[in-house]
Coordinates of C-alpha atoms and ligand atoms in Angstrom, one line a residue:
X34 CA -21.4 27.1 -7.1
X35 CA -18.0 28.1 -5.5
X36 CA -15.4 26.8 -3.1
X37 CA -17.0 29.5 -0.6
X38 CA -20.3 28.4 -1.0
X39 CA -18.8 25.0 0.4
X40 CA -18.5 26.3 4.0
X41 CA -14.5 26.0 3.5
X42 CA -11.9 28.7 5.8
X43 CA -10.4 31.4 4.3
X44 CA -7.1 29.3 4.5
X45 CA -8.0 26.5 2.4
X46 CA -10.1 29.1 0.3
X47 CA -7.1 30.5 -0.3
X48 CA -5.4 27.3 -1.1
X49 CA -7.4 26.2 -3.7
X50 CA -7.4 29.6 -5.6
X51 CA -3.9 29.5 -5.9
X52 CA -4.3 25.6 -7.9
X53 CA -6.1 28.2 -10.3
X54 CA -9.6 26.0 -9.6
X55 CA -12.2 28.1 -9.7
X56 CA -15.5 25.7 -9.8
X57 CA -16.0 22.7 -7.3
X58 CA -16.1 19.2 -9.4
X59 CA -19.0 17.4 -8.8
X60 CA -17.6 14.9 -6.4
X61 CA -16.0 17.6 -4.4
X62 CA -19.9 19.5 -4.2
X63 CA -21.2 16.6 -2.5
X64 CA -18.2 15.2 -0.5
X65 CA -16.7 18.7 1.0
X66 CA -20.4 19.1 2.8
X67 CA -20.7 15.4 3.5
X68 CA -17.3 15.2 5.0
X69 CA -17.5 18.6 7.1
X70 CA -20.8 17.3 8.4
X71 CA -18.6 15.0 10.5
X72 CA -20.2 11.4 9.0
X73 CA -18.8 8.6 7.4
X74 CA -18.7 8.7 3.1
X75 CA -19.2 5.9 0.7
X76 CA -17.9 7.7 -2.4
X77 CA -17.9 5.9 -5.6
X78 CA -15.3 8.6 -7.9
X79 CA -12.0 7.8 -9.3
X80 CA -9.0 9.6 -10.5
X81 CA -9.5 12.5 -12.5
X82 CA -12.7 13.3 -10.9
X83 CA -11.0 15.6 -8.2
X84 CA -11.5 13.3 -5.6
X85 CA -8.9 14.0 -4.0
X86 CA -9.2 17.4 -2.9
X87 CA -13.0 16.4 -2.0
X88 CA -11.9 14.7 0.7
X89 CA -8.4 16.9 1.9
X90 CA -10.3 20.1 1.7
X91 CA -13.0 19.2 4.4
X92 CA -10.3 16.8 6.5
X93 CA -8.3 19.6 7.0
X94 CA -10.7 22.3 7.9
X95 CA -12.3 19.6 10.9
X96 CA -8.7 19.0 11.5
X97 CA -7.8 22.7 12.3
X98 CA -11.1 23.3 13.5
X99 CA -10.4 21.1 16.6
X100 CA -6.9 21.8 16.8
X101 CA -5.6 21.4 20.3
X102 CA -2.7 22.4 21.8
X103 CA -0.2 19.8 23.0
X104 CA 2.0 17.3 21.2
X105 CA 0.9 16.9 17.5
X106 CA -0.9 13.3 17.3
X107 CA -1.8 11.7 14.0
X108 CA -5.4 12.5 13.8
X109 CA -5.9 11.9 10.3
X110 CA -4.7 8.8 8.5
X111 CA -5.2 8.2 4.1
X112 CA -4.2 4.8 3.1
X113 CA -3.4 4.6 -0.6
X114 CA -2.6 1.0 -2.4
X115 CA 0.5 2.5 -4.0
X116 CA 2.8 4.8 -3.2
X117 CA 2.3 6.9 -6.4
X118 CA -1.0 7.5 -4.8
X119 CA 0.1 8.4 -2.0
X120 CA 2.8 10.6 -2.9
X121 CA 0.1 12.3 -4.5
X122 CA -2.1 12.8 -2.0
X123 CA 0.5 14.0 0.6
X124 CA 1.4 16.7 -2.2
X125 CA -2.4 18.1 -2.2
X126 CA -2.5 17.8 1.7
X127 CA 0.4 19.8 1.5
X128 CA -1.0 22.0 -1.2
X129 CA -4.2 22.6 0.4
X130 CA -3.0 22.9 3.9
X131 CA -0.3 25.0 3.5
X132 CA -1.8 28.4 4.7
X133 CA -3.0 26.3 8.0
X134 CA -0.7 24.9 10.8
X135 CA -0.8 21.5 10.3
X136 CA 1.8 18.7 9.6
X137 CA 1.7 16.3 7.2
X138 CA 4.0 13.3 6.3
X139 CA 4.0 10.6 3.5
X140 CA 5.2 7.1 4.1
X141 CA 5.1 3.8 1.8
X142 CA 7.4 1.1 1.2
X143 CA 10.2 -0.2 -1.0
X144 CA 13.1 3.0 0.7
X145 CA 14.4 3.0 4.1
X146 CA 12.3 3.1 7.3
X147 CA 14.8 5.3 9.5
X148 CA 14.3 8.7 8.0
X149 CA 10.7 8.0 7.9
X150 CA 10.4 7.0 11.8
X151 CA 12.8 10.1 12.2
X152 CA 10.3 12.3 10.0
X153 CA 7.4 10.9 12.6
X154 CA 8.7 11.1 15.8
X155 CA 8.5 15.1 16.7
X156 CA 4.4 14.4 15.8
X157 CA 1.9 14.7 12.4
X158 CA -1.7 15.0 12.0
X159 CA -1.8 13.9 8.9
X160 CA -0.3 10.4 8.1
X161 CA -0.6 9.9 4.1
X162 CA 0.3 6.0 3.9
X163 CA 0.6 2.5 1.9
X164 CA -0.8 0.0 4.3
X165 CA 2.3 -2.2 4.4
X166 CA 4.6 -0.3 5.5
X167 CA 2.3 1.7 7.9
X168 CA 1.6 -1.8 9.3
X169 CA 5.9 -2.4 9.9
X170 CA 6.3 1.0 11.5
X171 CA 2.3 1.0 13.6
X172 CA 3.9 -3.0 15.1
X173 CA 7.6 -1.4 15.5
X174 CA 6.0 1.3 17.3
X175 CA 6.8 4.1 15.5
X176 CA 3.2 5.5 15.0
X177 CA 0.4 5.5 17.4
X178 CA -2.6 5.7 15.7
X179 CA -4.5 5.7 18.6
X180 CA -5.7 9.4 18.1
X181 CA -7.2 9.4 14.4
X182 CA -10.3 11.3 14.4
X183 CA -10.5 10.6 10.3
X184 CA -9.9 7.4 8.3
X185 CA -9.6 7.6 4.7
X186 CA -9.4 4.6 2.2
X187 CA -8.5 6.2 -1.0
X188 CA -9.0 3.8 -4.0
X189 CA -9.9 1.0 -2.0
X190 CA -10.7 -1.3 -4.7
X191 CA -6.6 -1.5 -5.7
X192 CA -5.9 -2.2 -2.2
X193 CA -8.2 -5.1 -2.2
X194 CA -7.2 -5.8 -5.6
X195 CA -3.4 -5.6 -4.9
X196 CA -3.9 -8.0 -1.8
X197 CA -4.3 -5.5 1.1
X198 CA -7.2 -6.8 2.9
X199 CA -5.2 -8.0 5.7
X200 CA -3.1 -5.6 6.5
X201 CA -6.0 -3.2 6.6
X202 CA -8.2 -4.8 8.9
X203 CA -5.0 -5.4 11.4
X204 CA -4.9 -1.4 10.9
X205 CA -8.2 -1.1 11.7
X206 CA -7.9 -2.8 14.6
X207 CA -5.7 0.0 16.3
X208 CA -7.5 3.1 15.1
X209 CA -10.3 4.3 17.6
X210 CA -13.3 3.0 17.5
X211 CA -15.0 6.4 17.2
X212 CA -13.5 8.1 14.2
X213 CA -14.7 9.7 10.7
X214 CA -14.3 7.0 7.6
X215 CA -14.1 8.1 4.2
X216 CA -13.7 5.4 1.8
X217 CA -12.7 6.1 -2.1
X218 CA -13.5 3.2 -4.6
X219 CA -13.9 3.5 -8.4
X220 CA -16.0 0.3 -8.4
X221 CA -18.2 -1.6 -5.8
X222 CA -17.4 -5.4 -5.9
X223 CA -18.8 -7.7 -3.0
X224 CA -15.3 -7.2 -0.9
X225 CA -15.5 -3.3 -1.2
X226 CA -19.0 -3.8 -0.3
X227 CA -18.4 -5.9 2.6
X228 CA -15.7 -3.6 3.6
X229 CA -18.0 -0.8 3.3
X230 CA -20.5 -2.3 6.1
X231 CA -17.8 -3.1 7.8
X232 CA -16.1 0.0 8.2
X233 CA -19.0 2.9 7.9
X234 CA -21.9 4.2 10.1
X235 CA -24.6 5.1 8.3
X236 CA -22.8 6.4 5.4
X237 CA -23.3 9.8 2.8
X238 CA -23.4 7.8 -0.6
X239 CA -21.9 9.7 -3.3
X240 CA -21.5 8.5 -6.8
X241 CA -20.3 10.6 -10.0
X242 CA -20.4 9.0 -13.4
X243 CA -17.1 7.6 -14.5
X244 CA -15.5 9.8 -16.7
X245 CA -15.1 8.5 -19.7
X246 CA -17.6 6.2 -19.7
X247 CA -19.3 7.7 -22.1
X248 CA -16.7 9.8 -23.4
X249 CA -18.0 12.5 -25.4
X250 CA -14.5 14.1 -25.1
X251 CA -12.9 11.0 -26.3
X252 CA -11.8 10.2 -29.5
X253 CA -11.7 6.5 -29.4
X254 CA -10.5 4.4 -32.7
X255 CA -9.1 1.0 -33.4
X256 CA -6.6 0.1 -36.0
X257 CA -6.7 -3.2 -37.1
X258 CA -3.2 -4.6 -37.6
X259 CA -1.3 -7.9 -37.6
X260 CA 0.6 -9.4 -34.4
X261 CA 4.4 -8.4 -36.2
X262 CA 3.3 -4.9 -37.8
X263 CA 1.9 -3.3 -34.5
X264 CA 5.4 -1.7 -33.7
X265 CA 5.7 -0.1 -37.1
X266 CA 2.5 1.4 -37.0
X267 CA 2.6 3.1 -33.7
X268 CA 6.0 4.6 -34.9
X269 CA 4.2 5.4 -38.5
X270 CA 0.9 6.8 -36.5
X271 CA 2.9 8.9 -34.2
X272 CA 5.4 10.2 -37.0
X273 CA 2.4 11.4 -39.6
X274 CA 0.2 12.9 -37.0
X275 CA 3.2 14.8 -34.8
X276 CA 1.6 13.3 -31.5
X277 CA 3.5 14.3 -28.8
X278 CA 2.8 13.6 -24.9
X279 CA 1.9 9.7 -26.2
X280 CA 1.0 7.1 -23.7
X281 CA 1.1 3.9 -24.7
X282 CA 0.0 0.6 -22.5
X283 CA 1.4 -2.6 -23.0
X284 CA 0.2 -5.6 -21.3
X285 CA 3.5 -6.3 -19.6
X286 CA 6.4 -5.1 -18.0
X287 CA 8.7 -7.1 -20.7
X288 CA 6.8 -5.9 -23.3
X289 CA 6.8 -2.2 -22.3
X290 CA 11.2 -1.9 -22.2
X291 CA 11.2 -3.7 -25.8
X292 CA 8.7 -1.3 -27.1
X293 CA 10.2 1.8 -25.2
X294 CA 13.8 0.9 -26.5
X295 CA 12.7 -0.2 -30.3
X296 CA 10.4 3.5 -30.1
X297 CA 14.1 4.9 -28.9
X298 CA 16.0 3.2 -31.7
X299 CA 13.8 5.2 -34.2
X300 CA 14.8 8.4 -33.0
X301 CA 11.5 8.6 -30.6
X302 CA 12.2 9.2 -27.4
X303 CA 10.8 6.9 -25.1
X304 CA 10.6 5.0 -22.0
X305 CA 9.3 2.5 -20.0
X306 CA 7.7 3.1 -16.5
X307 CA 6.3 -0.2 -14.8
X308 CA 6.9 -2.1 -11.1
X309 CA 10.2 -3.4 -12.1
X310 CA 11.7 0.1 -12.4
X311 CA 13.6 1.8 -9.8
X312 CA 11.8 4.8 -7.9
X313 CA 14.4 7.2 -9.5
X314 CA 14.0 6.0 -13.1
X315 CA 9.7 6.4 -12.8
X316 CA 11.0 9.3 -11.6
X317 CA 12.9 10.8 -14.4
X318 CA 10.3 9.0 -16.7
X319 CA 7.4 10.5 -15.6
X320 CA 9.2 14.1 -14.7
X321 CA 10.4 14.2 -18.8
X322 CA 6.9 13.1 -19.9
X323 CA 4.8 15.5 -17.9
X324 CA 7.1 18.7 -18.9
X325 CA 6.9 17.7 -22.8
X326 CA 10.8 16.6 -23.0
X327 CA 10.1 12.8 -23.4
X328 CA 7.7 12.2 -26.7
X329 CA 6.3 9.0 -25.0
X330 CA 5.7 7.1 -22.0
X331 CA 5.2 3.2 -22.3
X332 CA 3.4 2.2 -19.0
X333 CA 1.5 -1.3 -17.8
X334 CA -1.5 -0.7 -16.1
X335 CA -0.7 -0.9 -13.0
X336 CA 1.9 1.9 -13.4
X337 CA 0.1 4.2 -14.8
X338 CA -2.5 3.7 -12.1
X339 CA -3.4 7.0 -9.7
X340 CA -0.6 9.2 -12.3
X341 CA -2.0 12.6 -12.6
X342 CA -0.7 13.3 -15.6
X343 CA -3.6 15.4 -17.1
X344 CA -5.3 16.4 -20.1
X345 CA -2.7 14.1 -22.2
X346 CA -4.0 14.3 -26.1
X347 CA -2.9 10.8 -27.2
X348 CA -3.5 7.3 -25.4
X349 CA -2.1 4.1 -27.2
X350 CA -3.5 0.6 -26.6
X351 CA -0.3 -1.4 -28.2
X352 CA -2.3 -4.4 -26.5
X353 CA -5.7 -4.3 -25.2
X354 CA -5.9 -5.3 -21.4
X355 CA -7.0 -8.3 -20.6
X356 CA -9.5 -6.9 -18.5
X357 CA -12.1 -4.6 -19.7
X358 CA -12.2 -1.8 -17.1
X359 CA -8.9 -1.8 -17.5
X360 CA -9.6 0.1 -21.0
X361 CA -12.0 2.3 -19.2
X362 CA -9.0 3.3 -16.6
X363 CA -6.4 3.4 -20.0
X364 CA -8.5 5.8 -22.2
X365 CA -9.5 8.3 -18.8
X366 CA -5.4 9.2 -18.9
X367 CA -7.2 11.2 -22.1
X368 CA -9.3 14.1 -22.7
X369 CA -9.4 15.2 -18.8
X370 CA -10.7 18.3 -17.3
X371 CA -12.4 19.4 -20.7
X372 CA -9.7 18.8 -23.4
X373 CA -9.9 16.4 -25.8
X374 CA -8.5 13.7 -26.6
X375 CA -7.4 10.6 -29.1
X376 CA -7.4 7.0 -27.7
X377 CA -6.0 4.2 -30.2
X378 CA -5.9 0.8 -30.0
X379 CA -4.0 -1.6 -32.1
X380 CA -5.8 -4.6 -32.0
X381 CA -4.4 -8.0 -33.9
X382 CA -6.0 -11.0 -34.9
X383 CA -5.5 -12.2 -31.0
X384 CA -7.5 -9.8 -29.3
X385 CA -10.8 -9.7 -30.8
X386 CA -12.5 -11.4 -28.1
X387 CA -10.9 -9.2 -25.8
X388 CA -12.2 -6.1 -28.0
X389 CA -15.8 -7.7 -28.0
X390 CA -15.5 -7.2 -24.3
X391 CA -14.7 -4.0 -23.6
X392 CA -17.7 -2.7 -26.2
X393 CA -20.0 -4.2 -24.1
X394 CA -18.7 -2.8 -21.1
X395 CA -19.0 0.5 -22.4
X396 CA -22.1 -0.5 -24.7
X397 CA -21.0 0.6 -27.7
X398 CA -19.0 -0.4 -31.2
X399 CA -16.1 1.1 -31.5
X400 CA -14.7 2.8 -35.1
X401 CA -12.4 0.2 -37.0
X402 CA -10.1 1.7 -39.1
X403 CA -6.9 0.1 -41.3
X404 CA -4.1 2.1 -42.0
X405 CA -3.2 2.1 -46.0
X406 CA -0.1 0.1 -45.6
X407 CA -0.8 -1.8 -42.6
X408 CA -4.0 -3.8 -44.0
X409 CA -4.1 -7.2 -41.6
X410 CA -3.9 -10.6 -43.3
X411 CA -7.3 -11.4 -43.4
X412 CA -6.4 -15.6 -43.1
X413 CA -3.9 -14.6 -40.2
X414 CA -4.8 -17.0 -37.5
X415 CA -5.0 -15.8 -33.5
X416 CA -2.4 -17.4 -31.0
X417 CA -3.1 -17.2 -27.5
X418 CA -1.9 -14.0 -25.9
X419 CA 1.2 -14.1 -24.3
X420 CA 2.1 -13.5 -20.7
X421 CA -1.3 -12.5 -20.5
X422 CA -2.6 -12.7 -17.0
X423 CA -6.0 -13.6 -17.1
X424 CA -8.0 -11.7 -13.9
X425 CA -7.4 -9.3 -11.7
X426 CA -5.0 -10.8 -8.8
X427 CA -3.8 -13.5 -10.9
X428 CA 0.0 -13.2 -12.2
X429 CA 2.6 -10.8 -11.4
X430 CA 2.4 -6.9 -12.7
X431 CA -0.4 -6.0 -10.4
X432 CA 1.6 -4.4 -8.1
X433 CA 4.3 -2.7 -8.6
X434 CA 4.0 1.3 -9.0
X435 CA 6.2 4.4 -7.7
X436 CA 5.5 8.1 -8.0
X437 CA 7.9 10.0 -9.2
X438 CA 7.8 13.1 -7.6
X439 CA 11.5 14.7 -7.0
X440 CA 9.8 18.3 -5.8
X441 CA 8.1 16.8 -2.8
X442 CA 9.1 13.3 -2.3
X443 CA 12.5 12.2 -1.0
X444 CA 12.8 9.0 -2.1
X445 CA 15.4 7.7 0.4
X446 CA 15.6 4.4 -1.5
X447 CA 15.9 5.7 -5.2
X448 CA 18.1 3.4 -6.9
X449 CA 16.8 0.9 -5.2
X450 CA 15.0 -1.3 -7.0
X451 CA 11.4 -1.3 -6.5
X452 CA 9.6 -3.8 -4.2
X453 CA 5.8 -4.9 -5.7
X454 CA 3.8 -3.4 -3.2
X455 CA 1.5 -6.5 -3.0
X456 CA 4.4 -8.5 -2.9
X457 CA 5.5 -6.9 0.3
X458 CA 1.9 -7.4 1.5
X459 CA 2.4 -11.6 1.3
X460 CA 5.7 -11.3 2.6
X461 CA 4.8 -9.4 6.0
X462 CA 1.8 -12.2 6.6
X463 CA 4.7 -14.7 6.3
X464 CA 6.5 -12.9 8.8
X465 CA 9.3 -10.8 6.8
X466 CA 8.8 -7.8 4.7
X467 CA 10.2 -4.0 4.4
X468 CA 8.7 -0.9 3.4
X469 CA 10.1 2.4 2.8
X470 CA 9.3 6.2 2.8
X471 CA 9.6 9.7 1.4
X472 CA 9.0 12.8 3.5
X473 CA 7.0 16.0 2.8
X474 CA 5.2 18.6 5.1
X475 CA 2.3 20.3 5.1
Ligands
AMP1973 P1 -8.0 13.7 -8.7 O1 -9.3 13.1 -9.2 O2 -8.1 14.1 -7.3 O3 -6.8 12.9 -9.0 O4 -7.8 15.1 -9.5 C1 -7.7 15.2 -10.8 C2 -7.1 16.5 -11.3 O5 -8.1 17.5 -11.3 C3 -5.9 17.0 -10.5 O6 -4.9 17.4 -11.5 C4 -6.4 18.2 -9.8 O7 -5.4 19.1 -9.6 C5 -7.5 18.7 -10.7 N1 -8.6 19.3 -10.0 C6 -9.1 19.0 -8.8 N2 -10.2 19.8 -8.4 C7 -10.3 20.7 -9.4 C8 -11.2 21.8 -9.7 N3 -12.2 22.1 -8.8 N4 -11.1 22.4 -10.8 C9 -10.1 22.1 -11.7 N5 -9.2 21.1 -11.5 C10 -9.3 20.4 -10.4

């Protein structure tokens, strides 16, 4: 199968030849005919999968199909929960579209609003947004949305997760009721699936095994270690086996700058990239880390959330997540599109109830190993984990995350500190909030 097979235009053809892709993923062999077919799509896929060109490839050909002439209206609008995401996606609409006339603009919050309402005003047709700050500029009445042909809800599980829900049904009630809606979720809870009979007609239903799931491609290993020695064997593991391009989770914000500056101290470079960080600094963090300059990257979950940083050889677990997808998500940073790769986890006396969890989520036992040196005290007795946040929702962390994408993304606010994205959701149904932008074309 090829991308000509799919029924896509010699533009977008062209487009995707020059990403050097060759083969259609699977997702992207059933979405690209389900979405030129003009329906609505229920499309269970998430990052890594290729999603996202499964549903900009076919959006842009029905959006340059019925070009009209006239004033450019917003006839296509993605809503992303973070504005990593986001940028992201505005770069392949840009990508992809960029033998075809179209205009394209990114907007999400935590930088100023002027240059983005200044970016809008001569006319878009494709809006790639965060639902907050689309909501501040839709009520200000910046954007009209009264013209979108296409919806797209792109990992609509973190928006519901991250506290969106609102500000995306007050969307939804100034879009058109006759429109296209796409909607992107990696897993199907009762709120996605009320959302989904909500929002689509008679929906295409795609789903395409998580990757990693089963992860053949995945090297997956736990080192048992005490609470105090976890630090010295992550610098001892990444020393002896010369891993470079390292990932490593922590379970919280706090915890990833002490481990990113004690990594530091011992001559490995490192940093920390989490909600708390200014746009700039995820920026330069992630920038360093993709081009090989920074050894490793320290991320929570929620930062490292939508990052396509791809094919990475080495995923750390310094802490296992409280939640057990969570692991799935961690350990799918590894091995992507074909390569292999190693995921770790350095699991203490604490978190073996935690570890019980995540081998039954992905029903099997995982390989316990113990480095010579770092045996665990066998009558070492488990504290309760700190600053753990126990669910999904619960506690802070869940929201902050920034793409860091100097190329495309002019990150009006960098410096600024970033705002949590949820955060900003609460605020704006008490009455206040801001939300911010970065500006790229198509
Ligand atoms: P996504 O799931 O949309 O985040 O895409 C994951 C990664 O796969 C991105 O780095 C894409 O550039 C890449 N990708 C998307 N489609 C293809 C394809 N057909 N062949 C190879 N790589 C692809």
């Amino acid at each position: 199968m090829t991308f000509s097979e799919l029924g896509l235009r010699a533009e977008l053809l062209r487009a995707v030849e020059a990403q050097g892709y060759t083969t259609p993923t699977p997702i992207q062999r059933q979405a690209i005919p389900a979405v030129l077919n003009g329906g609505d799509l229920l499309a269970s896929a998430q990052t890594g999968t290729g999603k996202t060109a499964g549903f900009t490839l076919p959006m842009l050909q029905r959006l340059a199909d019925g070009k009209r002439p006239g004033k450019r209206q917003i006839r296509a609008l993605v809503l992303t929960p973070t504005r990593e995401l986001a940028a992201q996606v505005g770069e392949s609409v840009a990508d992809y579209g960029r033998h075809l006339t179209l205009k394209s603009h990114v907007i999400f919050g935590g930088v100023g609003q002027q240059p983005q309402v200044d970016a809008i005003r001569p006319g878009l047709d494709v809006l790639v947004a965060t639902p907050g700050r689309l909501l501040d500029l839709q009520q200000q009445k910046h954007v009209d949305l009264s013209q979108v042909e296409i919806l797209v809800l792109d990992e609509a599980d973190r928006m519901l997760d991250m506290g969106f829900i609102h500000d995306i049904k007050k969307i939804l009630k100034v879009l058109p009721p006759k429109r296209q809606n796409l909607l992107f979720s990696a897993t199907f809870s009762d709120e996605i699936q009320a959302l989904a009979n909500k929002l689509l007609d008679r929906p295409a239903m795609i789903e395409v095994a998580r990757r990693n799931t089963t992860a053949e491609l995945v090297d997956q290993a736990i080192y048992r270690v005490d609470r105090e020695k976890k630090r010295e064997l992550l610098a001892h593991l990444i020393t002896e086996n010369d891993w470079h391009q390292v990932l490593v989770f922590t379970r919280t914000k706090h915890g990833a700058n002490r481990l990113a500056e004690q990594l530091s101290k011992q001559e490995i470079p490192a940093m920390a990239i989490h909600g708390n960080k200014s746009q700039s600094a995820r920026t330069k963090a992630l920038a360093a880390f993709k081009s090989g300059d920074l050894q490793v990257l320290v991320a929570t979950d929620i930062a490292a959330r939508g990052l396509d940083i791809s094919e990475l050889p080495h995923v750390v677990n310094f802490e296992l997540p409280n939640v057990a997808e969570d692991y799935v998500h961690r350990i799918g940073r590894t091995g992507r599109a074909g390569s292999e790769g190693q995921a770790v986890s350095l699991v203490c006396v604490d978190e073996h109830g935690l570890l019980k969890g995540i081998e039954r989520l992905i029903k099997r036992d995982l390989e316990k190993r113990i480095e010579p040196g770092f045996e665990p005290d066998p009558n070492a007795k488990p504290e309760p984990i700190e600053n753990g946040r126990n669910r999904r929702g619960g506690g802070g962390g869940r929201g902050g995350q920034g793409r860091g994408n100097g190329a495309q993304t002019r990150g009006q606010g960098s410096g600024q500190r970033r705002d949590d994205e949820r955060g900003q959701a609460r605020r704006r149904r008490r009455g206040g909030g801001n939300s911010g932008g970065g500006r790229q074309q198509a």
